[in-house]
Coordinates of N, CA and C and ligand atoms in Angstrom, one line a residue:
M1 N -37.0 113.1 -38.5 CA -38.3 113.7 -39.0 C -39.4 113.0 -38.0
T2 N -40.3 113.9 -37.7 CA -41.5 113.2 -37.0 C -42.8 113.3 -37.9
I3 N -43.6 112.3 -37.8 CA -44.8 112.5 -38.5 C -45.8 113.2 -37.9
A4 N -46.8 113.8 -38.6 CA -47.8 114.6 -38.1 C -48.8 113.7 -37.3
V5 N -49.3 114.3 -36.2 CA -50.1 113.6 -35.3 C -51.5 113.9 -35.4
T6 N -52.4 112.9 -36.0 CA -53.7 113.4 -36.2 C -54.6 112.3 -35.8
F7 N -54.1 111.4 -35.0 CA -55.0 110.1 -34.5 C -55.6 110.5 -33.2
P8 N -56.8 110.2 -33.0 CA -57.3 110.3 -31.6 C -56.5 109.5 -30.5
T9 N -56.4 110.0 -29.3 CA -55.8 109.2 -28.3 C -57.0 108.5 -27.5
V10 N -56.7 107.5 -26.7 CA -57.8 106.8 -26.1 C -58.7 107.6 -25.3
A11 N -58.1 108.9 -24.9 CA -58.9 109.8 -24.0 C -59.8 110.7 -24.7
D12 N -59.5 110.7 -25.9 CA -60.4 111.9 -26.6 C -61.9 111.5 -26.6
D13 N -62.6 112.6 -26.7 CA -64.2 112.3 -26.7 C -64.7 111.5 -27.6
C14 N -64.1 111.5 -29.0 CA -64.7 110.5 -29.9 C -64.6 109.1 -29.5
I15 N -63.5 108.9 -28.8 CA -63.3 107.4 -28.3 C -64.3 107.3 -27.1
Q16 N -64.2 108.1 -26.1 CA -64.7 107.9 -24.8 C -66.3 107.9 -24.9
Q17 N -66.8 108.5 -25.7 CA -68.3 108.7 -25.8 C -69.0 107.4 -26.5
I18 N -68.1 106.5 -26.9 CA -68.6 105.3 -27.4 C -69.1 104.3 -26.4
P19 N -70.4 103.8 -26.5 CA -70.9 103.0 -25.5 C -70.3 101.6 -25.5
V20 N -70.3 100.9 -24.3 CA -69.8 99.6 -24.0 C -71.1 98.7 -23.9
H21 N -71.1 97.7 -24.7 CA -72.3 96.6 -24.4 C -71.4 95.3 -24.2
D22 N -71.0 95.1 -23.0 CA -70.0 94.0 -22.8 C -70.7 92.8 -22.9
N23 N -70.0 91.8 -23.7 CA -70.5 90.5 -24.2 C -70.2 89.4 -23.0
G24 N -69.4 89.9 -22.0 CA -69.4 89.0 -20.9 C -68.4 87.8 -21.2
E25 N -67.6 87.8 -22.3 CA -66.7 86.8 -22.5 C -65.6 86.8 -21.5
P26 N -65.2 85.5 -21.0 CA -64.2 85.3 -20.0 C -62.8 85.7 -20.5
L27 N -62.0 85.9 -19.4 CA -60.6 86.0 -19.7 C -60.0 84.6 -19.7
V28 N -59.2 84.2 -20.8 CA -58.7 82.9 -20.9 C -57.3 83.1 -21.1
A29 N -56.4 82.1 -20.8 CA -54.9 82.1 -20.8 C -54.5 81.9 -22.2
L30 N -53.6 82.8 -22.7 CA -52.9 82.5 -23.9 C -52.1 81.2 -23.8
I31 N -52.0 80.3 -24.9 CA -51.3 79.1 -24.8 C -50.1 79.2 -25.7
A32 N -49.1 79.1 -25.3 CA -47.7 78.9 -26.0 C -47.0 77.6 -25.8
E33 N -47.0 76.8 -26.8 CA -46.5 75.6 -26.6 C -45.1 75.5 -27.4
A34 N -44.3 74.8 -27.0 CA -42.9 74.5 -27.7 C -42.9 74.5 -29.1
G35 N -42.2 75.5 -29.9 CA -42.2 75.4 -31.2 C -43.5 76.1 -32.0
A36 N -44.4 76.5 -31.2 CA -45.6 77.0 -31.7 C -45.2 78.4 -32.3
P37 N -46.1 78.9 -33.1 CA -45.8 80.3 -33.6 C -45.9 81.6 -32.7
M38 N -46.7 81.1 -31.5 CA -46.9 82.4 -30.6 C -45.9 82.0 -29.3
L39 N -45.4 83.1 -29.0 CA -44.5 83.1 -27.8 C -44.9 84.1 -26.7
L40 N -45.0 83.8 -25.5 CA -45.2 84.8 -24.5 C -43.9 85.1 -23.7
D41 N -43.6 86.5 -23.6 CA -42.3 86.9 -23.0 C -42.4 86.9 -21.5
E42 N -42.2 85.7 -20.9 CA -42.0 85.6 -19.6 C -40.6 85.8 -18.9
S43 N -39.8 86.4 -19.7 CA -38.3 86.6 -19.2 C -38.3 87.6 -18.0
P44 N -37.3 87.4 -17.2 CA -37.0 88.4 -16.1 C -37.0 89.8 -16.6
Q45 N -36.3 90.0 -17.9 CA -36.3 91.4 -18.4 C -37.7 92.1 -18.7
N46 N -38.6 91.0 -19.2 CA -39.9 91.6 -19.5 C -40.6 91.9 -18.0
V47 N -40.6 91.0 -17.1 CA -41.2 91.2 -15.9 C -40.6 92.5 -15.2
A48 N -39.4 92.7 -15.2 CA -38.7 93.8 -14.8 C -39.2 95.1 -15.4
H49 N -39.4 95.1 -16.7 CA -39.8 96.2 -17.4 C -41.3 96.6 -16.9
L50 N -42.1 95.5 -16.9 CA -43.4 95.8 -16.6 C -43.7 96.1 -15.2
G51 N -43.0 95.6 -14.4 CA -43.0 96.0 -12.9 C -44.0 95.1 -12.2
Y52 N -44.5 93.9 -13.0 CA -45.3 93.0 -12.4 C -45.2 91.7 -13.1
V53 N -45.7 90.6 -12.7 CA -45.7 89.4 -13.3 C -47.0 89.3 -14.3
P54 N -47.0 89.3 -15.6 CA -48.1 89.2 -16.4 C -48.6 87.9 -16.6
D55 N -49.9 87.9 -16.5 CA -50.5 86.3 -16.6 C -51.0 86.1 -18.0
F56 N -50.8 87.0 -19.0 CA -51.0 86.7 -20.5 C -52.4 86.1 -20.7
R57 N -53.5 86.8 -20.2 CA -54.9 86.4 -20.6 C -55.6 87.4 -21.4
L58 N -56.4 87.0 -22.3 CA -57.3 88.0 -23.1 C -58.7 87.3 -23.0
R59 N -59.7 88.2 -23.5 CA -60.9 87.8 -23.6 C -61.0 86.6 -24.7
S60 N -62.0 85.6 -24.7 CA -61.8 84.5 -25.3 C -61.7 84.7 -26.9
S61 N -62.6 85.6 -27.5 CA -62.4 85.8 -29.0 C -61.1 86.5 -29.3
A62 N -60.6 87.5 -28.5 CA -59.4 88.1 -28.7 C -58.3 87.1 -28.6
A63 N -58.4 86.1 -27.8 CA -57.2 85.1 -27.6 C -57.2 84.2 -28.7
Q64 N -58.5 83.9 -29.4 CA -58.5 83.0 -30.5 C -57.9 83.7 -31.8
R65 N -58.2 85.0 -31.8 CA -57.6 85.7 -32.8 C -56.3 85.9 -32.8
I66 N -55.7 86.1 -31.8 CA -54.3 86.4 -31.5 C -53.4 85.2 -32.0
A67 N -54.1 84.1 -31.6 CA -53.4 82.8 -32.0 C -53.4 82.6 -33.5
A68 N -54.5 83.1 -34.0 CA -54.7 82.9 -35.6 C -53.7 83.9 -36.3
V69 N -53.3 85.0 -35.7 CA -52.3 86.0 -36.3 C -51.1 85.3 -36.2
A70 N -50.7 84.5 -35.1 CA -49.4 84.0 -35.1 C -49.3 82.9 -36.0
A71 N -50.5 82.1 -36.2 CA -50.3 81.0 -37.2 C -50.2 81.3 -38.6
A72 N -50.7 82.6 -38.9 CA -50.5 83.1 -40.3 C -49.2 83.9 -40.6
L73 N -48.3 84.1 -39.8 CA -47.2 84.8 -40.0 C -46.2 84.1 -41.0
P74 N -45.5 84.8 -41.7 CA -44.5 84.1 -42.7 C -43.6 83.1 -42.0
P75 N -43.1 82.1 -42.6 CA -42.3 81.0 -42.1 C -41.1 81.7 -41.4
G76 N -40.6 81.3 -40.3 CA -39.5 81.8 -39.6 C -39.8 82.9 -38.7
T77 N -41.0 83.4 -38.8 CA -41.5 84.5 -38.0 C -42.4 84.2 -36.9
R78 N -42.2 84.6 -35.7 CA -43.2 84.3 -34.6 C -43.6 85.5 -33.9
L79 N -44.7 85.4 -33.2 CA -45.3 86.5 -32.6 C -45.1 86.4 -31.1
L80 N -44.5 87.4 -30.5 CA -44.1 87.5 -29.2 C -45.0 88.4 -28.6
V81 N -45.6 87.8 -27.6 CA -46.6 88.6 -26.7 C -45.9 89.1 -25.6
K82 N -46.1 90.4 -25.2 CA -45.4 91.4 -24.3 C -46.3 91.4 -23.0
E83 N -47.5 91.8 -23.3 CA -48.6 92.1 -22.2 C -49.9 91.8 -22.8
A84 N -50.9 91.5 -21.9 CA -52.3 91.3 -22.5 C -53.1 92.0 -21.4
Y85 N -53.9 91.2 -20.8 CA -54.7 91.9 -19.8 C -53.9 92.5 -18.6
R86 N -54.3 93.7 -18.3 CA -53.5 94.4 -17.1 C -54.4 94.7 -15.9
P87 N -54.1 94.5 -14.8 CA -55.0 94.8 -13.8 C -55.2 96.4 -13.5
L88 N -56.2 96.9 -13.1 CA -56.3 98.3 -12.9 C -55.4 99.0 -12.0
A89 N -54.9 98.3 -11.0 CA -54.0 99.0 -10.0 C -52.7 99.3 -10.8
I90 N -52.3 98.3 -11.6 CA -51.0 98.6 -12.4 C -51.3 99.7 -13.4
Q91 N -52.4 99.8 -14.1 CA -52.7 100.9 -14.9 C -52.5 102.2 -14.2
H92 N -53.0 102.4 -13.0 CA -52.9 103.6 -12.1 C -51.5 103.8 -11.9
R93 N -50.7 102.9 -11.6 CA -49.3 103.0 -11.3 C -48.6 103.7 -12.5
Y94 N -48.8 103.0 -13.7 CA -48.2 103.4 -14.9 C -48.5 104.8 -15.2
F95 N -49.9 105.2 -15.1 CA -50.2 106.5 -15.6 C -49.8 107.5 -14.7
D96 N -49.9 107.3 -13.4 CA -49.4 108.3 -12.4 C -47.8 108.7 -12.6
R97 N -47.1 107.6 -12.9 CA -45.6 107.9 -13.0 C -45.4 108.5 -14.3
Y98 N -46.0 108.2 -15.2 CA -45.7 108.9 -16.6 C -46.3 110.5 -16.6
L99 N -47.4 110.6 -16.0 CA -47.9 112.1 -15.8 C -46.9 112.8 -15.0
A100 N -46.3 112.3 -14.0 CA -45.5 113.1 -13.2 C -44.1 113.5 -14.0
K101 N -43.8 112.4 -15.0 CA -42.5 112.7 -15.7 C -42.9 113.8 -16.7
L102 N -44.1 113.8 -17.3 CA -44.5 114.9 -18.4 C -44.7 116.1 -17.6
R103 N -45.2 116.2 -16.4 CA -45.5 117.4 -15.7 C -44.0 118.2 -15.6
G104 N -43.1 117.4 -15.3 CA -41.7 117.7 -15.2 C -41.1 118.4 -16.5
L105 N -41.4 117.7 -17.6 CA -41.0 118.1 -18.9 C -41.7 119.4 -19.4
H106 N -43.0 119.6 -18.9 CA -44.0 120.6 -19.5 C -44.6 121.4 -18.2
P107 N -43.7 122.1 -17.5 CA -44.4 122.5 -16.2 C -45.5 123.8 -16.6
D108 N -45.6 124.2 -17.7 CA -46.5 125.3 -17.9 C -47.9 124.6 -18.6
M109 N -47.9 123.3 -18.8 CA -49.1 122.8 -19.4 C -50.1 122.7 -18.5
D110 N -51.4 122.8 -18.9 CA -52.5 122.7 -18.0 C -53.0 121.2 -17.9
A111 N -53.6 120.9 -16.9 CA -54.0 119.5 -16.5 C -54.6 118.6 -17.7
T112 N -55.6 119.5 -18.4 CA -56.3 118.8 -19.4 C -55.3 118.4 -20.6
A113 N -54.4 119.3 -21.1 CA -53.5 119.2 -22.0 C -52.5 118.0 -21.6
L114 N -52.1 118.0 -20.5 CA -51.2 117.0 -19.9 C -51.9 115.6 -20.0
R115 N -53.0 115.5 -19.7 CA -53.8 114.2 -19.6 C -53.8 113.6 -21.1
L116 N -54.1 114.6 -22.0 CA -54.2 114.2 -23.4 C -52.7 113.6 -24.0
L117 N -51.7 114.5 -23.6 CA -50.5 114.1 -24.0 C -50.0 112.8 -23.4
A118 N -50.4 112.4 -22.1 CA -50.0 111.3 -21.5 C -50.7 110.2 -22.3
A119 N -51.9 110.4 -22.5 CA -52.7 109.3 -23.1 C -52.3 108.8 -24.4
R120 N -51.4 109.5 -25.1 CA -50.7 108.9 -26.4 C -49.9 107.7 -26.0
F121 N -49.4 107.5 -24.8 CA -48.5 106.6 -24.3 C -49.0 105.5 -23.2
I122 N -49.7 106.3 -22.2 CA -50.1 105.5 -21.2 C -51.6 105.9 -21.1
A123 N -52.6 105.1 -21.1 CA -54.0 105.6 -21.0 C -54.2 106.0 -19.5
P124 N -55.2 107.0 -19.5 CA -55.6 107.3 -17.9 C -56.6 106.1 -17.6
P125 N -56.4 105.8 -16.4 CA -57.1 104.5 -15.9 C -58.6 104.3 -16.4
D126 N -59.3 105.4 -16.4 CA -60.8 105.3 -16.7 C -60.9 105.2 -18.3
C127 N -59.8 105.3 -19.1 CA -60.0 105.2 -20.6 C -59.1 103.9 -21.0
A128 N -58.6 103.1 -20.2 CA -57.6 102.3 -20.5 C -58.2 101.0 -21.2
T129 N -57.2 100.5 -22.2 CA -57.8 99.3 -22.9 C -57.3 98.0 -22.5
H130 N -56.0 98.0 -21.9 CA -55.5 96.6 -21.5 C -56.3 96.1 -20.3
V131 N -57.0 97.0 -19.5 CA -58.0 96.5 -18.4 C -59.3 95.7 -18.9
T132 N -59.4 95.8 -20.3 CA -60.6 95.3 -20.9 C -60.4 93.7 -21.1
G133 N -59.1 93.3 -21.2 CA -58.8 92.2 -21.6 C -58.9 91.9 -23.2
G134 N -59.1 93.1 -24.0 CA -59.1 93.1 -25.4 C -57.8 93.5 -25.9
A135 N -57.0 94.2 -25.3 CA -55.8 95.0 -25.9 C -54.5 94.0 -25.4
V136 N -53.6 94.0 -26.5 CA -52.4 93.2 -26.4 C -51.3 93.9 -27.0
D137 N -50.1 93.8 -26.3 CA -48.9 94.3 -27.0 C -48.0 93.1 -27.6
V138 N -47.6 93.2 -28.6 CA -47.0 92.2 -29.4 C -45.7 92.7 -30.3
T139 N -44.8 91.9 -30.6 CA -43.7 92.2 -31.4 C -43.4 90.9 -32.1
L140 N -42.5 90.9 -33.1 CA -42.2 89.8 -33.7 C -40.7 89.2 -33.4
A141 N -40.6 87.9 -33.6 CA -39.4 87.2 -33.2 C -39.0 86.3 -34.2
D142 N -37.7 85.8 -34.5 CA -37.3 84.9 -35.4 C -37.7 83.5 -35.0
A143 N -37.3 82.5 -35.8 CA -37.7 81.1 -35.4 C -37.1 80.7 -34.1
A144 N -36.0 81.2 -33.7 CA -35.4 80.7 -32.5 C -36.0 81.7 -31.4
G145 N -36.9 82.6 -31.5 CA -37.6 83.3 -30.6 C -36.8 84.6 -30.1
R146 N -35.8 84.9 -31.0 CA -35.1 86.2 -30.8 C -35.9 87.4 -31.3
E147 N -36.1 88.4 -30.5 CA -36.8 89.6 -30.9 C -36.1 90.1 -32.1
L148 N -36.9 90.6 -33.1 CA -36.5 91.2 -34.2 C -36.5 92.7 -34.1
D149 N -35.7 93.5 -34.9 CA -35.7 94.9 -34.6 C -36.8 95.7 -35.5
M150 N -37.8 96.3 -34.7 CA -38.8 96.7 -35.1 C -38.7 98.4 -35.3
G151 N -37.5 98.8 -35.1 CA -37.3 100.4 -35.2 C -37.2 101.1 -34.1
T152 N -37.9 100.6 -32.9 CA -37.5 101.0 -31.6 C -37.8 99.8 -30.6
A153 N -37.4 99.8 -29.4 CA -37.6 98.9 -28.3 C -39.0 98.9 -28.2
Y154 N -39.6 97.7 -27.8 CA -41.0 97.5 -27.3 C -41.1 98.5 -26.1
D155 N -42.2 99.4 -26.2 CA -42.6 100.2 -25.2 C -41.7 101.4 -24.9
A156 N -40.9 101.9 -26.0 CA -40.1 103.0 -26.0 C -41.2 104.1 -26.2
S157 N -41.0 105.2 -25.1 CA -41.9 106.2 -25.2 C -41.7 107.2 -26.2
P158 N -42.5 108.1 -26.6 CA -42.4 109.1 -27.7 C -41.1 110.1 -27.4
E159 N -41.0 110.3 -26.1 CA -39.8 111.1 -25.6 C -38.5 110.3 -25.8
V160 N -38.4 109.1 -25.6 CA -37.3 108.2 -25.7 C -36.9 108.0 -27.2
S161 N -37.9 107.7 -27.9 CA -37.9 107.2 -29.3 C -37.9 108.3 -30.3
Q162 N -38.1 109.5 -29.9 CA -38.5 110.5 -30.7 C -39.5 110.4 -31.7
N163 N -40.5 109.8 -31.2 CA -41.7 109.5 -31.9 C -41.7 108.4 -32.9
R164 N -40.7 107.8 -32.8 CA -40.3 106.5 -33.8 C -41.2 105.2 -33.3
C165 N -41.8 105.5 -32.2 CA -42.6 104.5 -31.6 C -44.0 104.5 -32.4
F166 N -44.3 105.7 -33.0 CA -45.5 105.8 -33.8 C -45.5 104.9 -35.0
T167 N -46.4 104.1 -35.1 CA -46.5 103.0 -36.1 C -46.0 103.4 -37.5
G168 N -46.4 104.6 -37.9 CA -46.2 105.0 -39.3 C -44.8 105.7 -39.3
A169 N -43.9 105.8 -38.4 CA -42.7 106.6 -38.5 C -41.9 106.1 -39.6
E170 N -41.6 107.2 -40.3 CA -40.7 106.9 -41.5 C -39.1 106.9 -41.2
D171 N -38.6 107.4 -40.2 CA -37.1 107.5 -40.0 C -36.7 106.4 -39.2
I172 N -37.1 105.1 -39.7 CA -36.5 103.8 -39.0 C -36.0 103.1 -40.2
P173 N -35.2 102.1 -39.9 CA -34.5 101.3 -41.1 C -35.5 100.6 -41.8
A174 N -35.2 100.4 -43.2 CA -36.4 99.9 -44.2 C -36.8 98.4 -43.6
A175 N -35.8 97.7 -43.1 CA -36.1 96.4 -42.5 C -37.1 96.4 -41.6
A176 N -36.9 97.3 -40.6 CA -37.9 97.5 -39.5 C -39.3 98.0 -40.0
R177 N -39.3 98.8 -41.0 CA -40.4 99.3 -41.5 C -41.3 98.1 -42.1
A178 N -40.5 97.3 -42.9 CA -41.1 96.1 -43.5 C -41.7 95.1 -42.4
L179 N -41.0 95.0 -41.3 CA -41.5 94.1 -40.3 C -42.8 94.7 -39.7
R180 N -42.9 96.0 -39.4 CA -44.0 96.6 -39.0 C -45.2 96.4 -39.9
Q181 N -44.9 96.5 -41.2 CA -45.9 96.3 -42.2 C -46.4 94.9 -42.2
C182 N -45.5 93.9 -42.0 CA -45.9 92.4 -41.7 C -46.7 92.4 -40.6
L183 N -46.4 93.1 -39.5 CA -47.2 93.0 -38.3 C -48.6 93.6 -38.4
V184 N -48.7 94.7 -39.1 CA -49.8 95.4 -39.3 C -50.8 94.6 -40.2
G185 N -50.4 94.0 -41.2 CA -51.2 93.3 -41.9 C -51.7 92.0 -41.3
A186 N -50.9 91.4 -40.6 CA -51.3 90.1 -39.8 C -52.4 90.4 -38.8
M187 N -52.1 91.6 -38.0 CA -53.1 91.9 -37.0 C -54.3 92.4 -37.6
Q188 N -54.4 93.2 -38.6 CA -55.6 93.7 -39.1 C -56.5 92.7 -39.8
A189 N -55.7 91.6 -40.3 CA -56.5 90.5 -40.9 C -57.4 89.8 -39.9
Q190 N -56.9 89.9 -38.7 CA -57.7 89.2 -37.7 C -58.6 90.2 -36.9
G191 N -58.8 91.4 -37.4 CA -59.6 92.3 -36.9 C -59.1 93.2 -35.7
F192 N -57.9 93.2 -35.6 CA -57.3 94.0 -34.4 C -57.2 95.5 -35.0
V193 N -57.1 96.5 -34.2 CA -57.0 97.8 -34.5 C -55.9 98.4 -33.8
N194 N -54.9 98.9 -34.4 CA -53.6 99.5 -33.9 C -53.9 101.0 -33.1
Y195 N -53.0 101.1 -32.1 CA -52.9 102.3 -31.6 C -51.9 103.0 -32.3
P196 N -52.1 104.0 -33.1 CA -51.0 104.6 -34.0 C -49.8 105.2 -33.2
Y197 N -50.0 105.4 -32.0 CA -48.8 106.1 -31.3 C -47.8 105.0 -30.8
E198 N -48.2 103.7 -30.9 CA -47.4 102.5 -30.3 C -47.5 101.3 -31.4
W199 N -46.5 101.2 -32.0 CA -46.7 100.0 -33.2 C -47.0 98.6 -32.5
W200 N -46.6 98.5 -31.2 CA -46.9 97.1 -30.5 C -48.3 96.9 -30.0
H201 N -48.9 98.0 -29.8 CA -50.3 97.9 -29.1 C -51.5 97.8 -30.0
W202 N -52.3 96.8 -29.8 CA -53.5 96.5 -30.6 C -54.6 96.2 -29.8
S203 N -55.8 96.5 -30.3 CA -57.1 96.4 -29.6 C -58.1 95.6 -30.4
F204 N -58.8 94.7 -29.7 CA -60.1 93.9 -30.1 C -61.1 94.2 -29.1
G205 N -62.3 94.7 -29.5 CA -63.3 94.6 -28.7 C -63.6 96.0 -27.8
D206 N -62.6 96.7 -27.6 CA -62.6 97.8 -26.8 C -63.0 99.1 -27.5
K207 N -63.1 100.3 -26.8 CA -63.7 101.6 -27.5 C -62.8 101.8 -28.6
Y208 N -61.5 101.7 -28.5 CA -60.6 102.1 -29.7 C -60.9 101.2 -30.8
W209 N -61.1 100.0 -30.6 CA -61.3 99.0 -31.6 C -62.6 99.4 -32.3
A210 N -63.6 99.8 -31.5 CA -65.0 100.2 -32.0 C -64.9 101.3 -32.9
H211 N -64.1 102.3 -32.5 CA -63.7 103.5 -33.4 C -63.1 103.2 -34.6
G212 N -62.1 102.3 -34.6 CA -61.4 101.9 -35.7 C -62.2 101.2 -36.7
M213 N -63.1 100.3 -36.3 CA -63.9 99.5 -37.0 C -65.3 100.1 -37.5
G214 N -65.5 101.3 -36.9 CA -66.8 101.9 -37.3 C -68.1 101.1 -36.6
E215 N -67.8 100.4 -35.5 CA -68.7 99.8 -34.8 C -69.4 100.8 -33.6
A216 N -70.8 100.6 -33.6 CA -71.6 101.5 -32.7 C -71.1 101.3 -31.3
A217 N -70.8 100.3 -30.8 CA -70.4 100.0 -29.3 C -69.3 99.1 -29.3
A218 N -68.5 99.2 -28.1 CA -67.5 98.3 -27.8 C -68.2 97.1 -27.2
I219 N -67.4 95.9 -27.3 CA -68.0 94.7 -26.7 C -67.4 94.3 -25.5
Y220 N -66.0 95.0 -25.2 CA -65.4 94.8 -23.9 C -65.3 96.1 -23.1
G221 N -65.8 96.0 -21.8 CA -65.5 97.0 -21.0 C -64.4 96.5 -20.0
R222 N -64.2 97.4 -18.9 CA -63.2 97.0 -17.9 C -63.6 95.7 -17.3
C223 N -62.8 94.7 -17.2 CA -63.0 93.5 -16.3 C -62.1 93.3 -15.3
E224 N -62.7 92.6 -14.2 CA -62.0 92.3 -13.1 C -61.3 90.8 -13.2
A225 N -60.1 90.8 -12.8 CA -59.4 89.5 -12.9 C -60.2 88.3 -12.1
Ligands
ZN1 ZN1 -50.4 98.2 -24.9

């Protein structure tokens, strides 16, 4: 079973028309110390998956908030950060590759529809949120740092996961659903807004955050490394 899709994508007009009043906060490195509740996935597997070496930086307020999320998780549960700030060149690479794949799956779809379909999973570069330093991809791990089963692999596409990557997907194991709810509660408590098409993707400060929080403007625009 797949859930009805009623959420705006990052490329929809209602998101893109939101103004940006960038507050100029710097990108800062997330700090993961031994035994701390927050982990950074610097594994070769994650580097291979991403196709570049992530440097795990966020705007300073977002970085403080993500540390607070990790600290507030239930005992024995740790926050595992997969990706944070993403350079624009990487965003272009991801989007072009995914658009080509969708074009192959939907040869009769026009360019506008393809762009919106793609935007559920990979933002067009001009709409991207990771390039603002406010978006972050996270999952949960156990006390030993082993990734927990969240119902799909991190970064599983809608095509691969049959839409189980949508945060509200119902046809996943009850334990995974409970873990998603745990993550949702912890992230929302610190002011993050989820991208409903990806349980792991969260925004603070960018346009999607502004939309979700009812703010008149985003506080983070695209930033250069
Ligand atoms: Zn993401």
